[in-house]
Coordinates of C-alpha atoms in Angstrom, one line a residue:
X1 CA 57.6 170.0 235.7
X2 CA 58.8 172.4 238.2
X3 CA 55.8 174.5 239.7
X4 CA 57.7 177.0 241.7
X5 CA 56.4 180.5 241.2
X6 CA 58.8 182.5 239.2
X7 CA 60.6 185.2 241.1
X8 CA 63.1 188.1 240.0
X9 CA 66.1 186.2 241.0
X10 CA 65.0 183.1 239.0
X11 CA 64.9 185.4 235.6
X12 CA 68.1 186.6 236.7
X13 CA 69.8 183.6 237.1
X14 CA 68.2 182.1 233.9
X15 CA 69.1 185.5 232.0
X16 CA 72.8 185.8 232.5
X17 CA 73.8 182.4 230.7
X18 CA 71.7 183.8 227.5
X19 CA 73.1 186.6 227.4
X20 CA 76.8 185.4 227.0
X21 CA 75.1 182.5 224.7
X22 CA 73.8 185.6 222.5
X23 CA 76.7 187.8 222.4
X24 CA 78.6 184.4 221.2
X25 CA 76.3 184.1 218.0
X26 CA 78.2 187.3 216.1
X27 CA 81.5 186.2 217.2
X28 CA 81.6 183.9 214.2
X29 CA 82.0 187.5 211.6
X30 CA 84.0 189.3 213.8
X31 CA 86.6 186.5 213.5
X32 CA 86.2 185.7 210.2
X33 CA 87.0 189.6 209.3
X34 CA 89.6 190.1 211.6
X35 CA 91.5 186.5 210.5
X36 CA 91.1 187.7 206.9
X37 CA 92.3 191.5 207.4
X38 CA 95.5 189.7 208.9
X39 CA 96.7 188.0 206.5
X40 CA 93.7 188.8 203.3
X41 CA 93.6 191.3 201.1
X42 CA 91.1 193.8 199.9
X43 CA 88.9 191.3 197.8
X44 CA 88.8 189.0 200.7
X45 CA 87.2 191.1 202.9
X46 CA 84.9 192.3 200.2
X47 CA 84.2 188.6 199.4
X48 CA 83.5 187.7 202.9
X49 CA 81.1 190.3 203.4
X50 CA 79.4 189.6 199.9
X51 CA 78.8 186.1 200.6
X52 CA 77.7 186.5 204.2
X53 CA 75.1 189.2 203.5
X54 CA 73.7 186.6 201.0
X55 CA 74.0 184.0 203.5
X56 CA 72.4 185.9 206.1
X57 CA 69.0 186.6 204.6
X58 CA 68.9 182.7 204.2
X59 CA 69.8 182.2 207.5
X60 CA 67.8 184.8 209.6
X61 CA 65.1 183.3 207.2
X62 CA 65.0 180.4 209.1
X63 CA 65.2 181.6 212.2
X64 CA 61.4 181.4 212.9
X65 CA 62.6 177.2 213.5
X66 CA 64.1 179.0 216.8
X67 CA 61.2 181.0 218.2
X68 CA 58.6 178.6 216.7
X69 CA 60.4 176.0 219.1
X70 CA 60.8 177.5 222.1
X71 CA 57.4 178.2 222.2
X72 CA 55.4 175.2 221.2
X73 CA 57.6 173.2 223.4
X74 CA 56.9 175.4 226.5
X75 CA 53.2 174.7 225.7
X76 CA 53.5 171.2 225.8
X77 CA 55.8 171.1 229.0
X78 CA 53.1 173.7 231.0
X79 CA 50.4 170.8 230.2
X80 CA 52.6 168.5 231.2
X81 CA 52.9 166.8 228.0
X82 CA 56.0 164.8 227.8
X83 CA 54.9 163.0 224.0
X84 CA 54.5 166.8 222.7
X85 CA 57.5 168.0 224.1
X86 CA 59.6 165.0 222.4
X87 CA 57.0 165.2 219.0
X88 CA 58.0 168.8 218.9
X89 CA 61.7 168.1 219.2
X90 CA 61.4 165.8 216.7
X91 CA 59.6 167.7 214.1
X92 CA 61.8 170.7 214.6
X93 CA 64.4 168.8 213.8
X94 CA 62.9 166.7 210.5
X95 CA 61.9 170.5 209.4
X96 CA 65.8 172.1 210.2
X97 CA 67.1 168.7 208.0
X98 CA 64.8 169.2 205.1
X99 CA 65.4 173.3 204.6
X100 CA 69.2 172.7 204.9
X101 CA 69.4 170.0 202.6
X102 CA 66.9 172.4 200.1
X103 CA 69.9 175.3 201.1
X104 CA 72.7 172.9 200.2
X105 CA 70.9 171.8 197.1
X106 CA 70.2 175.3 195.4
X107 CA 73.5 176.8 197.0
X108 CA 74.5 177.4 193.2
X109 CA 71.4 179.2 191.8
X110 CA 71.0 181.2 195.4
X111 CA 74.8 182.3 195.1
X112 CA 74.3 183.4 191.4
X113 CA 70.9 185.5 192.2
X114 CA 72.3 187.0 195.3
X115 CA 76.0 188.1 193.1
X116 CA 73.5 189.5 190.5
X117 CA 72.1 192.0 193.0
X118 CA 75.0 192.9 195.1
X119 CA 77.2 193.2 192.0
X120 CA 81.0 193.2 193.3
X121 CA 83.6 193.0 191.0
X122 CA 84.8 190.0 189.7
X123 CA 87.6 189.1 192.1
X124 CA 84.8 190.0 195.4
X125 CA 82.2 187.6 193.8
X126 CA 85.1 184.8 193.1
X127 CA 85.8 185.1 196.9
X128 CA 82.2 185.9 197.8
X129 CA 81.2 182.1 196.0
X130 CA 84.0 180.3 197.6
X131 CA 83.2 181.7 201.1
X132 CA 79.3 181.4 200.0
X133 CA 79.5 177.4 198.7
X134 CA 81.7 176.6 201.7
X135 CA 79.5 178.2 204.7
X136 CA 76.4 176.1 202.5
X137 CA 77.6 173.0 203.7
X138 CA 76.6 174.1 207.3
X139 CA 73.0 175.4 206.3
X140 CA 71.6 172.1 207.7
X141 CA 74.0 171.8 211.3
X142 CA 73.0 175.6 211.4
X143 CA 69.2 175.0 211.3
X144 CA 69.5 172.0 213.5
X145 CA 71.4 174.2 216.3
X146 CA 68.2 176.4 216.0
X147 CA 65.7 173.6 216.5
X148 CA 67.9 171.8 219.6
X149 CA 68.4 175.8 220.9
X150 CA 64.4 176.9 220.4
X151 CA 63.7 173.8 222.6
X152 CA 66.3 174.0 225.7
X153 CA 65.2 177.4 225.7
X154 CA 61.9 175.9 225.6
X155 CA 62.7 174.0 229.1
X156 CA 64.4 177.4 230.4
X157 CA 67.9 175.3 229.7
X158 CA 69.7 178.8 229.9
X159 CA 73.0 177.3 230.9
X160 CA 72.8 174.3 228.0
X161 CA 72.3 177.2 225.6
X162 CA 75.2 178.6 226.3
X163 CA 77.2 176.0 226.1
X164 CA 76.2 174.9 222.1
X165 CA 76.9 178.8 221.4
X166 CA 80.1 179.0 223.0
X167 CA 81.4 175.7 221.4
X168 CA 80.6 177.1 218.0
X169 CA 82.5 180.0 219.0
X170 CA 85.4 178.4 220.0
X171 CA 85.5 175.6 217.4
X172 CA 84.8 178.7 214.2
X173 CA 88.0 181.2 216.0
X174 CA 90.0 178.3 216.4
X175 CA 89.6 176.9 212.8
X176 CA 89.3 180.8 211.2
X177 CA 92.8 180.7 212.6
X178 CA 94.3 177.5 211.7
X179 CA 92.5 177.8 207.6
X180 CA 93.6 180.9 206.8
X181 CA 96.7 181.9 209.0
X182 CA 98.4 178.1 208.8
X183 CA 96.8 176.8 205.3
X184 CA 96.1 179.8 203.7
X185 CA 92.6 178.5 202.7
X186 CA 91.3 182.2 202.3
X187 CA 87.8 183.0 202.4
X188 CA 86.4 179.7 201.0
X189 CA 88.8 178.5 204.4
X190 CA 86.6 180.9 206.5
X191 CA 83.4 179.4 205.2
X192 CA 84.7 176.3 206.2
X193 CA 85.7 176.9 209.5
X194 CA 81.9 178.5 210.3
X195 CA 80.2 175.5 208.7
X196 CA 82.7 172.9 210.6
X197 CA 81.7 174.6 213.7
X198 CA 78.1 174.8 213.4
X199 CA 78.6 170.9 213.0
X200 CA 80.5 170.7 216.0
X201 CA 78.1 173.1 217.9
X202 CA 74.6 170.1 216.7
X203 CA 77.0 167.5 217.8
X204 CA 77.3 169.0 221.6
X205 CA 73.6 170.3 221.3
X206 CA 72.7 166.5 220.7
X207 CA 74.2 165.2 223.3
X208 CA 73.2 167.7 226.2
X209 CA 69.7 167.4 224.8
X210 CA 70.2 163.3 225.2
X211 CA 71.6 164.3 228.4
X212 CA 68.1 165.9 229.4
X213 CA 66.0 163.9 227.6
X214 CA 67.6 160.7 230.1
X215 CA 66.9 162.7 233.3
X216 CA 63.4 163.3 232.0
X217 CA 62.8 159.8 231.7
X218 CA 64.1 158.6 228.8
X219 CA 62.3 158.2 225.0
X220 CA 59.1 157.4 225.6
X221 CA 57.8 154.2 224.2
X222 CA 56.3 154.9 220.4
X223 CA 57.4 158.5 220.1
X224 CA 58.5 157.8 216.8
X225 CA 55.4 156.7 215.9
X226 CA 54.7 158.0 212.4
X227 CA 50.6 158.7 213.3
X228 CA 51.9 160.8 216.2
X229 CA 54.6 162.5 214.8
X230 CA 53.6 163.5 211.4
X231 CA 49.6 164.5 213.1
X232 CA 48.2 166.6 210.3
X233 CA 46.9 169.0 213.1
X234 CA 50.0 169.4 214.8
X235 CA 52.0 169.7 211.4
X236 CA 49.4 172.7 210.1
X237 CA 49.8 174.4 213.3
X238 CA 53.6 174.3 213.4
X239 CA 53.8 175.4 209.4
X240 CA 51.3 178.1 210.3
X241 CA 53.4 179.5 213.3
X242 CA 56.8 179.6 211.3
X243 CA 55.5 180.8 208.5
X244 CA 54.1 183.8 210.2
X245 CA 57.1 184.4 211.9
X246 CA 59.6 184.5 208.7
X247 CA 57.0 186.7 207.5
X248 CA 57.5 188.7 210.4
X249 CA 60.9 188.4 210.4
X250 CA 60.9 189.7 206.3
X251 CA 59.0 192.7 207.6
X252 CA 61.3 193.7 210.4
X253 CA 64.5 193.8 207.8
X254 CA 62.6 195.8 206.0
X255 CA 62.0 198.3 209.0
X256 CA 66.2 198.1 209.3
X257 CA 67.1 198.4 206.2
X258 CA 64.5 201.2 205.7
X259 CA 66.5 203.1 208.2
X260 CA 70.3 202.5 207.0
X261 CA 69.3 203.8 203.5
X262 CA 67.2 206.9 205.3
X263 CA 71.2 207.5 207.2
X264 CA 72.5 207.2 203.2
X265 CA 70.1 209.8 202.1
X266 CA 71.6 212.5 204.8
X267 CA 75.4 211.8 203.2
X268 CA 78.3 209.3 203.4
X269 CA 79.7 211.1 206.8
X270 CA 75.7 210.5 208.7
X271 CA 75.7 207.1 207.2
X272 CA 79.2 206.0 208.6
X273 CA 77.9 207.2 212.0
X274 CA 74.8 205.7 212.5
X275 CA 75.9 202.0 211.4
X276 CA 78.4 202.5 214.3
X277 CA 75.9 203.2 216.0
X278 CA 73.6 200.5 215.1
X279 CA 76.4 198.0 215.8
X280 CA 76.2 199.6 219.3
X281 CA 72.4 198.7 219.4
X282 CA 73.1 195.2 218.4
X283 CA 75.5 194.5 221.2
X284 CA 72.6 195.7 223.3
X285 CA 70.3 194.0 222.0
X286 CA 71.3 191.0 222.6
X287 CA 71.6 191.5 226.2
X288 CA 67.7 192.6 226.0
X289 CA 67.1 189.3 224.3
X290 CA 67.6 187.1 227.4
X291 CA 65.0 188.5 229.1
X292 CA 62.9 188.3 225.9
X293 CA 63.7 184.6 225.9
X294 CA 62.5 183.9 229.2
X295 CA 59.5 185.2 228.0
X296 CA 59.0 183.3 225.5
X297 CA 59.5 180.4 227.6
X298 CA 57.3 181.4 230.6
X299 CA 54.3 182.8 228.3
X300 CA 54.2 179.5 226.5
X301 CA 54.2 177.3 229.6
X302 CA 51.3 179.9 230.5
X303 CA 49.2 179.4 227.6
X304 CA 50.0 175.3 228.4
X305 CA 49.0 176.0 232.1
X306 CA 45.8 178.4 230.7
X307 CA 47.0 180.5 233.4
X308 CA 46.7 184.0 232.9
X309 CA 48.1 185.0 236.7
X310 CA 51.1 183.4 235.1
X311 CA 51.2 185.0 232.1
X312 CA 50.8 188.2 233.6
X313 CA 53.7 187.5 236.1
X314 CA 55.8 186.6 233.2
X315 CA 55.1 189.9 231.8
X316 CA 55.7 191.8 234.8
X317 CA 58.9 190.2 236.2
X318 CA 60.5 190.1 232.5
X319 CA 59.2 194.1 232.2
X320 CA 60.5 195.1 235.3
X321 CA 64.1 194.0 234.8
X322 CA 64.1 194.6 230.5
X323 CA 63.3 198.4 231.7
X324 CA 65.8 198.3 234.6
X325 CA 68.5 196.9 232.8
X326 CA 67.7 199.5 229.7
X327 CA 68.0 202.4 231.9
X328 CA 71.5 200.9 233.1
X329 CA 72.5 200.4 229.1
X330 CA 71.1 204.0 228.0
X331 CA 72.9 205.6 231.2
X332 CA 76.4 203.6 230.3
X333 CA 76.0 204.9 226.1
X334 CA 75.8 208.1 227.7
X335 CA 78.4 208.4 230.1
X336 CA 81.2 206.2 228.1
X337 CA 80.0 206.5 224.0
X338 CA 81.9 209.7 223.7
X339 CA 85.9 207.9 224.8
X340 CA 84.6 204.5 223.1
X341 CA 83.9 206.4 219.8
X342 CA 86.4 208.3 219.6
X343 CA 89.0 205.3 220.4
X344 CA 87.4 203.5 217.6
X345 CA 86.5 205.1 214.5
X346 CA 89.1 207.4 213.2
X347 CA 87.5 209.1 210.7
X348 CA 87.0 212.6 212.1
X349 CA 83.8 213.3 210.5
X350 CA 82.4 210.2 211.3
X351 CA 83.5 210.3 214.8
X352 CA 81.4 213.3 215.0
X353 CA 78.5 212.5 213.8
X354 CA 78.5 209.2 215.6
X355 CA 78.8 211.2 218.9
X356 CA 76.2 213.9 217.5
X357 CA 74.0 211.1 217.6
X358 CA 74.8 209.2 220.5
X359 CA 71.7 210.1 222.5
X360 CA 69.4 208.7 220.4
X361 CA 71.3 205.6 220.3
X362 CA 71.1 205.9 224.3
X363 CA 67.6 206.2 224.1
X364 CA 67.1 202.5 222.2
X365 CA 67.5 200.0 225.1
X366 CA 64.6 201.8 227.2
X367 CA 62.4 202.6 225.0
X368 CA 63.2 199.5 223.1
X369 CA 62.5 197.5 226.1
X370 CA 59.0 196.7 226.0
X371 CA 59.1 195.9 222.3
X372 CA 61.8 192.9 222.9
X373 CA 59.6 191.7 225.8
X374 CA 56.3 191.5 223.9
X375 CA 58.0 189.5 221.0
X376 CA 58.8 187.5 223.8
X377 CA 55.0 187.2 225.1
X378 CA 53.8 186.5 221.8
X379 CA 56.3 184.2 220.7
X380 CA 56.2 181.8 223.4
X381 CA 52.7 182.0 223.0
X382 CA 52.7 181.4 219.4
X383 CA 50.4 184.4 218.0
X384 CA 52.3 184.5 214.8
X385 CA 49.7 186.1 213.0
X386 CA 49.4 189.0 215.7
X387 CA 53.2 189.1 215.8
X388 CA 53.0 189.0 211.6
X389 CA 50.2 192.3 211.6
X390 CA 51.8 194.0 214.4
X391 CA 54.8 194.2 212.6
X392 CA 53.2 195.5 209.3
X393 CA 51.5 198.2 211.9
X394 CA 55.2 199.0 213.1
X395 CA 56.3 199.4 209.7
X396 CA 53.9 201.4 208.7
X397 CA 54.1 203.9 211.5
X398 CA 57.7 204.1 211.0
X399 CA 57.9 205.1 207.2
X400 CA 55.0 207.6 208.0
X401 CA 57.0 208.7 210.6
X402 CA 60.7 208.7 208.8
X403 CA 58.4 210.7 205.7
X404 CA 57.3 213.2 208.3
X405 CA 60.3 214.2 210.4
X406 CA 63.3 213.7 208.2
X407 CA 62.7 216.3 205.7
X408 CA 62.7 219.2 208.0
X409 CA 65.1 217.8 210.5
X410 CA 67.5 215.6 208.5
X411 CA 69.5 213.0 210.4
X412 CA 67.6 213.8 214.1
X413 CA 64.7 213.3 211.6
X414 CA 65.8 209.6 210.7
X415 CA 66.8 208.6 214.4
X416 CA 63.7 210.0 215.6
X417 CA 61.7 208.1 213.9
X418 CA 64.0 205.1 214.3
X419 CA 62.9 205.5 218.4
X420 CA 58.9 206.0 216.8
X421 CA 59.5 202.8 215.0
X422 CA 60.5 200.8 218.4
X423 CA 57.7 202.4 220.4
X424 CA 55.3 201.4 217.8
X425 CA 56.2 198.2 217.8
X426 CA 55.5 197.5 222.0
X427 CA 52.5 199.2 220.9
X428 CA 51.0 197.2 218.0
X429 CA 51.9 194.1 220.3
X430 CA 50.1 195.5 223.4
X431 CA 46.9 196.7 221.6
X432 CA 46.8 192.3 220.8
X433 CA 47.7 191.5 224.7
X434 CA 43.9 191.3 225.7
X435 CA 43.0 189.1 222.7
X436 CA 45.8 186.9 224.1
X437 CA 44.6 187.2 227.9
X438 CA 41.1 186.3 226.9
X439 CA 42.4 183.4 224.7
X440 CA 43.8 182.0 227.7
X441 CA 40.8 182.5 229.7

């Protein structure tokens, strides 16, 4: 284990991998939609984007496998603990195989309850289950890409990363392609593709992981030993973390979806404009999430080190660039929003409210900053019940927030509190930073 400080131009050079790895994860939709609006009809589309919303609450579900990961394995590796970073592997792994075969197994009764909510019509929901059974098939590749990520992350593998996600990427466009424009396979075709992918994107995970695992010396002798492995201390702790996080995770959709149907509530034409907007956010985002993932890693190989100069280093380098970079994103929404909206949405109305609202949407990536590096802090560190309760705190604030403002100032109302609702987050999550400082003390 490398004991080099860590420096600005280290986070930098382990951020800009991640960030291309991220921005390849939604690549998957966007070519399933735009394979299907060339050559699909109506119902495709609506099919499509039935059965992935239903597929996407299990999948984001599970997500906690990721972060839950990346941190326990940068624990082990600060201590220097070559068994727990394996173990943890290893049980990430068992865990990803047993939820996606419990996915695959119920994908019948999951479909049918998820149709009965979203009610489309009858042709949609035919789609919707073909696209919806197909994309089960790849619940368990899916969840074992998660594992395999959360732990090259783990080691502050940046470049590996990117590699799985751009695999999948390639492998899902090339197939989307190939299924629906060359077989005609439809939206069950476009399941198939993204489930086929996330197959081929384990496959290449597996292999760079073996890859690392030889230059760090191999297997080592009994790590499959079942006392080891399946330690009912270890095992608690690991349940404990993820289940805190997917509880977290629950109560940050509802934050999100909280403020799409507060945009419904001010009319169609407000609603159009801020999921533009939103979509904006996400791209964003995701470039904000590299530094949060090198967070993540270096605040868990703190809390394996016990060494609070490090953790606060972590903090301060990852801070000082998040911010940096968020003042470049807000001052780029600003200057070139206005031409990019109006080149892409051609509703008039919308178009108008989208750019009405750009400045809040601006505002996001710095004052959003801090809240994407915390979740890093605290996920590396694995505080999942802090994370869980800071969350709930957020929420709150926000819908007290969205109940105050909105009423007298209708949509500024809703993106005001939007911007509360990120602050409060950073917040909730730095009121718990001393509990985690003295932890490591």
């Amino acid at each position: 284990m490398t004991t080099t400080p860590l420096t600005r131009r280290n986070v930098l050079q382990r951020a800009w991998p991640l960030v291309f790895a991220n921005a390849a994860v939604p690549l998957a939709g966007v070519a399933d939609t735009f394979v299907l609006g060339l050559r699909g009809d109506a119902s495709d589309l609506a099919g499509v984007a039935l059965g992935a919303a239903i597929f996407n609450i299990v999948y984001w579900s599970v997500y906690f496998l990721r972060m839950g990961t990346t941190g326990l394995t940068a624990q082990a590796n600060g201590s220097d603990d070559e068994a727990e970073v394996q173990r943890t592997l290893l049980r990430a792994l068992f865990l990803a195989a047993v939820i996606g075969v419990l996915v695959w197994l119920i994908r019948a009764p999951l479909a049918d309850l998820g149709f009965a909510i979203l009610q489309g019509g009858p042709e949609a929901e035919a789609d919707g289950t073909a696209y919806f059974t197909a994309r089960s098939w790849g619940a368990l590749p899916a969840f074992g890409v998660f594992a395999v990520t959360g732990w090259l992350i783990g080691l502050g593998r940046s470049s590996e990363t990117l590699i799985v996600h751009g695999i999948i990427s390639a492998v899902n466009i090339g197939l989307d392609l190939w299924f629906v424009l060359g077989l005609g396979y439809g939206p069950g075709g476009v399941g198939a593709a993204t489930a086929i992918a996330e197959a081929c994107g384990l496959l290449v995970a597996i292999g760079l992981l073996w890859r690392i695992l030889s230059r760090r010396g191999g297997l080592l002798p009994g790590i499959f030993g079942r006392t080891a492995l399946l330690d009912p201390g270890a095992i608690r702790r690991m349940v404990d973390i993820n289940l805190n996080l997917m509880l977290r995770t629950w109560v940050m959709i509802i934050g999100f979806t909280w403020f799409a149907n507060a945009g419904a509530r001010q009319g169609t034409v407000a609603l159009a404009g801020n999921h533009v907007l939103l979509q904006v956010i996400t791209i964003w985002a995701f470039v904000l999430d590299a530094f949060a993932f090198i967070a993540e890693a270096e605040s868990g190989r703190a809390v394996g080190r016990k060494s609070v100069p490090h953790m606060r280093r972590t903090l301060r380098l990852t801070t000082e660039l998040a911010l940096a970079t968020g003042v470049l994103l807000g001052l780029l929404t600003w200057i070139f929003g206005p031409a990019i909206l109006t080149a892409v949405i051609g509703d008039p109305d919308a178009r108008a409210a989208a750019i009405t609202f750009l400045p809040y949407c601006a505002a996001v990536p710095l004052l959003g900053a801090m809240a994407w590096i915390f979740d890093g802090i605290f996920i590396g560190a694995t505080r999942g019940a802090m994370l869980r309760n800071a969350s709930v705190a957020a929420v709150v604030v926000y819908l007290a927030a969205d109940f105050i403002l909105t009423p007298p100032l209708g949509n500024h109302g809703v993106w005001l509190a939007f911007l509360v609702y990120y602050l409060a987050r950073a917040g909730a999550l730095a009121a718990y930073y001393p509990a985690l400082e003295r932890r490591l003390a």
